[in-house]
PDB file of C-alpha atoms in Angstrom:
ATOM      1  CA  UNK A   1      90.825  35.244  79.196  1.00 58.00           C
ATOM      2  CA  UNK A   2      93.402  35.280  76.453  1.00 64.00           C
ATOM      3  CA  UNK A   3      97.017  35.406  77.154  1.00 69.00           C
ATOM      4  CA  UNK A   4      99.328  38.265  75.799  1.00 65.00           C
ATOM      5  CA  UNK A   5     101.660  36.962  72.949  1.00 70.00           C
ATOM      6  CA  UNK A   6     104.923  35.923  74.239  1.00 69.00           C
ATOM      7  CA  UNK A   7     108.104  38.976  73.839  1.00 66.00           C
ATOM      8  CA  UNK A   8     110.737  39.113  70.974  1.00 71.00           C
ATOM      9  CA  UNK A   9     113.402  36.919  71.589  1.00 73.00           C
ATOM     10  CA  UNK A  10     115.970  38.695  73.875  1.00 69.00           C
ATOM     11  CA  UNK A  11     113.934  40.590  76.229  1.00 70.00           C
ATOM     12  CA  UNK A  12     112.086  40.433  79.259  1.00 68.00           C
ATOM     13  CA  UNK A  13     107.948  40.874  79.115  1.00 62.00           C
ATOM     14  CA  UNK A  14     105.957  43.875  79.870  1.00 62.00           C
ATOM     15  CA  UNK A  15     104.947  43.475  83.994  1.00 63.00           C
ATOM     16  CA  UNK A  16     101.660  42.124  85.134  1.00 62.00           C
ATOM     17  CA  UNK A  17      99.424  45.035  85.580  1.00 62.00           C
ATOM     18  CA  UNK A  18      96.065  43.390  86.671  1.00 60.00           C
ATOM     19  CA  UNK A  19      93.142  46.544  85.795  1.00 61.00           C
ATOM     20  CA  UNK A  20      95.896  49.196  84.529  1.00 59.00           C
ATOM     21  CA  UNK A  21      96.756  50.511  88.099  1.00 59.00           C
ATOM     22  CA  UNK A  22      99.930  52.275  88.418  1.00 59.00           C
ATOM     23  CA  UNK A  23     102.960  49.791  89.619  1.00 56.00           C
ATOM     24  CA  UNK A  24     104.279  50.605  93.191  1.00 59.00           C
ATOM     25  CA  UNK A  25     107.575  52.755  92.871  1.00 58.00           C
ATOM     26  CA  UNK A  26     107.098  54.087  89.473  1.00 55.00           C
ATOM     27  CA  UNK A  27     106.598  57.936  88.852  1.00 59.00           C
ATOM     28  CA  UNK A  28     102.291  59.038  88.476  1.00 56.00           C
ATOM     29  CA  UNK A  29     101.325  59.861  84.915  1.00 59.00           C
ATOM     30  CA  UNK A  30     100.386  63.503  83.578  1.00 60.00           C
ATOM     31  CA  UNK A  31      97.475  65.326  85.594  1.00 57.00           C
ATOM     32  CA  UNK A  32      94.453  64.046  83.587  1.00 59.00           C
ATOM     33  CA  UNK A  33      93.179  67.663  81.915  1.00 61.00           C
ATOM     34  CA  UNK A  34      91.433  69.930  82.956  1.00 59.00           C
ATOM     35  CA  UNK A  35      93.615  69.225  86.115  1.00 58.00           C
ATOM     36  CA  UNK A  36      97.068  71.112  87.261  1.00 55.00           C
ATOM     37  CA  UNK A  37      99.473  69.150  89.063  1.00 55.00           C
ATOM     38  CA  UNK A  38     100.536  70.594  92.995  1.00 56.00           C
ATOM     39  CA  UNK A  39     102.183  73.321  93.227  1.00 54.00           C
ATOM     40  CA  UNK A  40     101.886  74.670  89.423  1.00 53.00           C
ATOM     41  CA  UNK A  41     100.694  77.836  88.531  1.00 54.00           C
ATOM     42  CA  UNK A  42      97.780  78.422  86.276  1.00 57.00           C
ATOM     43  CA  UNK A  43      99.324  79.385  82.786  1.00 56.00           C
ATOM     44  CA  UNK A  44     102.901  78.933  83.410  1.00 64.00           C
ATOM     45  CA  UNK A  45     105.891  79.416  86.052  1.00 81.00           C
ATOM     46  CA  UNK A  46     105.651  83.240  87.652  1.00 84.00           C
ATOM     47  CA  UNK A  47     108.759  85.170  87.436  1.00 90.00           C
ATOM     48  CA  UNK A  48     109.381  88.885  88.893  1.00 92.00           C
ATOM     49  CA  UNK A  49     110.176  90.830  86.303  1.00 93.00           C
ATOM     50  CA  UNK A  50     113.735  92.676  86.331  1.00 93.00           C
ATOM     51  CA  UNK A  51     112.666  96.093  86.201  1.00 94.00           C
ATOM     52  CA  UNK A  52     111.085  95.895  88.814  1.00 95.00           C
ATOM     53  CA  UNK A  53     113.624  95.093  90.458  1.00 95.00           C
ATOM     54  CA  UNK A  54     115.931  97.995  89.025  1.00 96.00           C
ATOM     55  CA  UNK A  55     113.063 100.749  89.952  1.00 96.00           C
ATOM     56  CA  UNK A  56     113.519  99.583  93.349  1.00 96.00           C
ATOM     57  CA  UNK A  57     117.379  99.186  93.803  1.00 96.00           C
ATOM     58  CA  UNK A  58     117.577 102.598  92.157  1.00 95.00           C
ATOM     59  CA  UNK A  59     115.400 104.272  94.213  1.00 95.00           C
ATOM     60  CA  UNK A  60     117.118 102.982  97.306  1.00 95.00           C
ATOM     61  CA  UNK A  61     120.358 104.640  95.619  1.00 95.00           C
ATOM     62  CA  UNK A  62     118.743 107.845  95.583  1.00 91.00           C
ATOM     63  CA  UNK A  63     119.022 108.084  98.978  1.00 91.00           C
ATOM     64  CA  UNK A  64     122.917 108.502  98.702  1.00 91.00           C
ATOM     65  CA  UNK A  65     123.241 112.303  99.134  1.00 88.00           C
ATOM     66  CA  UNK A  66     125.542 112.842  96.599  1.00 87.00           C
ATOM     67  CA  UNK A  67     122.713 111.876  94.154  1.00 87.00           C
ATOM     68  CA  UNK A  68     120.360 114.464  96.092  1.00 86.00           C
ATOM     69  CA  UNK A  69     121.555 117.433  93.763  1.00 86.00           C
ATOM     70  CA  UNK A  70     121.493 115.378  90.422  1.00 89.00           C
ATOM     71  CA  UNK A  71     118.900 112.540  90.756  1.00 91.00           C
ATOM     72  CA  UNK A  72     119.721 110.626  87.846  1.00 94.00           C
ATOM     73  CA  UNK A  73     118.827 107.199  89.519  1.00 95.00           C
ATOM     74  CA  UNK A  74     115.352 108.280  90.829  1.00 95.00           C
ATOM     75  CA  UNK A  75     114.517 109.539  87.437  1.00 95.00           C
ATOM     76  CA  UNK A  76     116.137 105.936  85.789  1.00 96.00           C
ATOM     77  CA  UNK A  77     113.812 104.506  88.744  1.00 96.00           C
ATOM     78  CA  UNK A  78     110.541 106.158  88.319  1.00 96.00           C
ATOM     79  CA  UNK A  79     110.981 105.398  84.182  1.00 96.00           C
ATOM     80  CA  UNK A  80     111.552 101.438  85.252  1.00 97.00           C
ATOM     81  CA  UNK A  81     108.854 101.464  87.372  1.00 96.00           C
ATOM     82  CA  UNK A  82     106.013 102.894  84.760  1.00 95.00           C
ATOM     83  CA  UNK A  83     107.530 100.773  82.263  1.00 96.00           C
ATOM     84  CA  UNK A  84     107.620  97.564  84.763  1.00 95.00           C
ATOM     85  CA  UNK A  85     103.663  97.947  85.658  1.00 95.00           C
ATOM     86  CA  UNK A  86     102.547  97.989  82.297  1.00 94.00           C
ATOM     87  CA  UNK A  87     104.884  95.388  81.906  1.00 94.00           C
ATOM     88  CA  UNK A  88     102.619  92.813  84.708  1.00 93.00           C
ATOM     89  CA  UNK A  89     100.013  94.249  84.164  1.00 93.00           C
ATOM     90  CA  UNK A  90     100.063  92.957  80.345  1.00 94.00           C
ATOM     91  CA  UNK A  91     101.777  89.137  81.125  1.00 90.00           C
ATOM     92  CA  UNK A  92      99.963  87.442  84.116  1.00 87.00           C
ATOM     93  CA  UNK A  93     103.535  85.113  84.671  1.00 90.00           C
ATOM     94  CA  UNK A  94     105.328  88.500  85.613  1.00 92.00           C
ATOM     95  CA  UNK A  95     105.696  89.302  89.335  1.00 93.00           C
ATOM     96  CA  UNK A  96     106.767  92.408  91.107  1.00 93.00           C
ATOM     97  CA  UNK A  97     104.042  95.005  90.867  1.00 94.00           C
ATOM     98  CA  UNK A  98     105.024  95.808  94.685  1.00 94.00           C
ATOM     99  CA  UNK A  99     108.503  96.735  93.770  1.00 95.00           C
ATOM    100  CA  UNK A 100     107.647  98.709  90.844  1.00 95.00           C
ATOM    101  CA  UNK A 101     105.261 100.543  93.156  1.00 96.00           C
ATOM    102  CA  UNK A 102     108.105 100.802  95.797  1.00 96.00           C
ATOM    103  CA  UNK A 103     110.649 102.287  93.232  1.00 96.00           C
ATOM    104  CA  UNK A 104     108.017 104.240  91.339  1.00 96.00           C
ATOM    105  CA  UNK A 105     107.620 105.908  95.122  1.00 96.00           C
ATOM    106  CA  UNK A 106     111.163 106.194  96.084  1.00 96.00           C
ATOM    107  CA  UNK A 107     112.012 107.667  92.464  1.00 96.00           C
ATOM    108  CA  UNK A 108     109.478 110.197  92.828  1.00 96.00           C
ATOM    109  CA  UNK A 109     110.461 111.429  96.274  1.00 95.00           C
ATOM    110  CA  UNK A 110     114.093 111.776  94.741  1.00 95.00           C
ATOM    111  CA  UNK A 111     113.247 113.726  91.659  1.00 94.00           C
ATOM    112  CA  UNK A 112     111.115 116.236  93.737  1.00 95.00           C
ATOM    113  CA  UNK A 113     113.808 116.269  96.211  1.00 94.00           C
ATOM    114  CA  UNK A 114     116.264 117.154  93.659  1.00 93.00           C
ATOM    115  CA  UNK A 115     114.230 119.759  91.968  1.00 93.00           C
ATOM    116  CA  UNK A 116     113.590 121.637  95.724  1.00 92.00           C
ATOM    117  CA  UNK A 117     117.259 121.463  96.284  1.00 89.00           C
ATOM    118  CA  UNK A 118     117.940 123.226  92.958  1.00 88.00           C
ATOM    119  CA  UNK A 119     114.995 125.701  93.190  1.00 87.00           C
ATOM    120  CA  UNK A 120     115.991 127.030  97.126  1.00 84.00           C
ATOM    121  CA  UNK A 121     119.756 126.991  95.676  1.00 79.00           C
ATOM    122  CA  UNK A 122     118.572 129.382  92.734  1.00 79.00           C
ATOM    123  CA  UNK A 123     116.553 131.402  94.693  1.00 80.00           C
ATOM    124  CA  UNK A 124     118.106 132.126  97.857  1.00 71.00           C
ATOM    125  CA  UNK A 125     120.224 135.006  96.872  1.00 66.00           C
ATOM    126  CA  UNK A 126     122.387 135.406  99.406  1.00 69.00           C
ATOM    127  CA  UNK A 127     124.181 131.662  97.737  1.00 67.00           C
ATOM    128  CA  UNK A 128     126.886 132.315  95.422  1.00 68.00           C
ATOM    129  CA  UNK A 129     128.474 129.101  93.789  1.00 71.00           C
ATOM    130  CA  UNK A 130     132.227 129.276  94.176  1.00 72.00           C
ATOM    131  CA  UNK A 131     134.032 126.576  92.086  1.00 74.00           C
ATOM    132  CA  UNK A 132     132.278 123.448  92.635  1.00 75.00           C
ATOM    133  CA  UNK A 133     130.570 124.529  95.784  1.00 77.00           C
ATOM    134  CA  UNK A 134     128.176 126.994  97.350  1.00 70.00           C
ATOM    135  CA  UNK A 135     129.281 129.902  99.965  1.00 72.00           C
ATOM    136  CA  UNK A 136     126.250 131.594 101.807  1.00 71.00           C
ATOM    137  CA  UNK A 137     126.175 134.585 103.415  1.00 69.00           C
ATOM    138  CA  UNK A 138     123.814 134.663 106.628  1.00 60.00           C
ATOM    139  CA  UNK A 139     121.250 138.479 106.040  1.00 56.00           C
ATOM    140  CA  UNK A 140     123.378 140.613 108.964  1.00 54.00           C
ATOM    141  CA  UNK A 141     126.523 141.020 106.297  1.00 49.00           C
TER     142      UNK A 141
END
């Protein structure tokens, strides 16, 4: 058994590590590959993805009834949410297909709410818009 040469002059040698086990205390090497360490996720960190997100915070603002007659958010919300699904369903690390599905929902429900509020306003005819509201006659005037 040979002995390793002896260190530069001014520092300390390499520690004694009989059969190349890992020293007590110090932090474990890379997974050997092939491997993935705990807690990692096959082919990168997951994220949700932001629009998402949006498709499902907007649809939730639909149900303000002052966006019932002009449903800009559910229509801003069912566009996120198409957009957001094609979106994870084209990068595996994106998350959030749920919430695209919720907003896609809730954004639908809005626009076809808003559209049947502005059909029975244009058809009932006994609704006359006065200013920047409706008066309605009942049918025994």
């Amino acid at each position: 058994m040979s002995t390793p040469p002896p260190p530069p002059p001014g520092q300390n040698p390499p520690p004694y590590n009989p059969g190349g086990q890992q020293p007590y205390g110090q932090p474990y090497q890379q997974a050997p590959m092939g491997y993935q360490q705990y807690g990692m996720q096959p082919g990168g960190q997951q994220r949700t993805n932001g629009l998402s997100i949006a498709s499902l915070v907007l649809g939730l603002v639909n149900i303000i009834p002052c966006f019932w007659f002009l449903p800009i958010p559910a229509l801003l919300a069912v566009i996120f949410g198409f957009v957001s699904k094609g979106q994870i369903a084209k990068d595996p690390t994106y998350k959030g297909r749920g919430l695209a599905i919720a907003g896609l929902i809730l954004g639908l429900i809005g626009v076809i709410g808003g559209i049947l509020i502005w059909v029975v306003l244009a058809t009932n005819g006994h609704c006359v818009r006065d200013g920047s509201s409706f008066n309605c006659n009942s049918l025994n005037n």
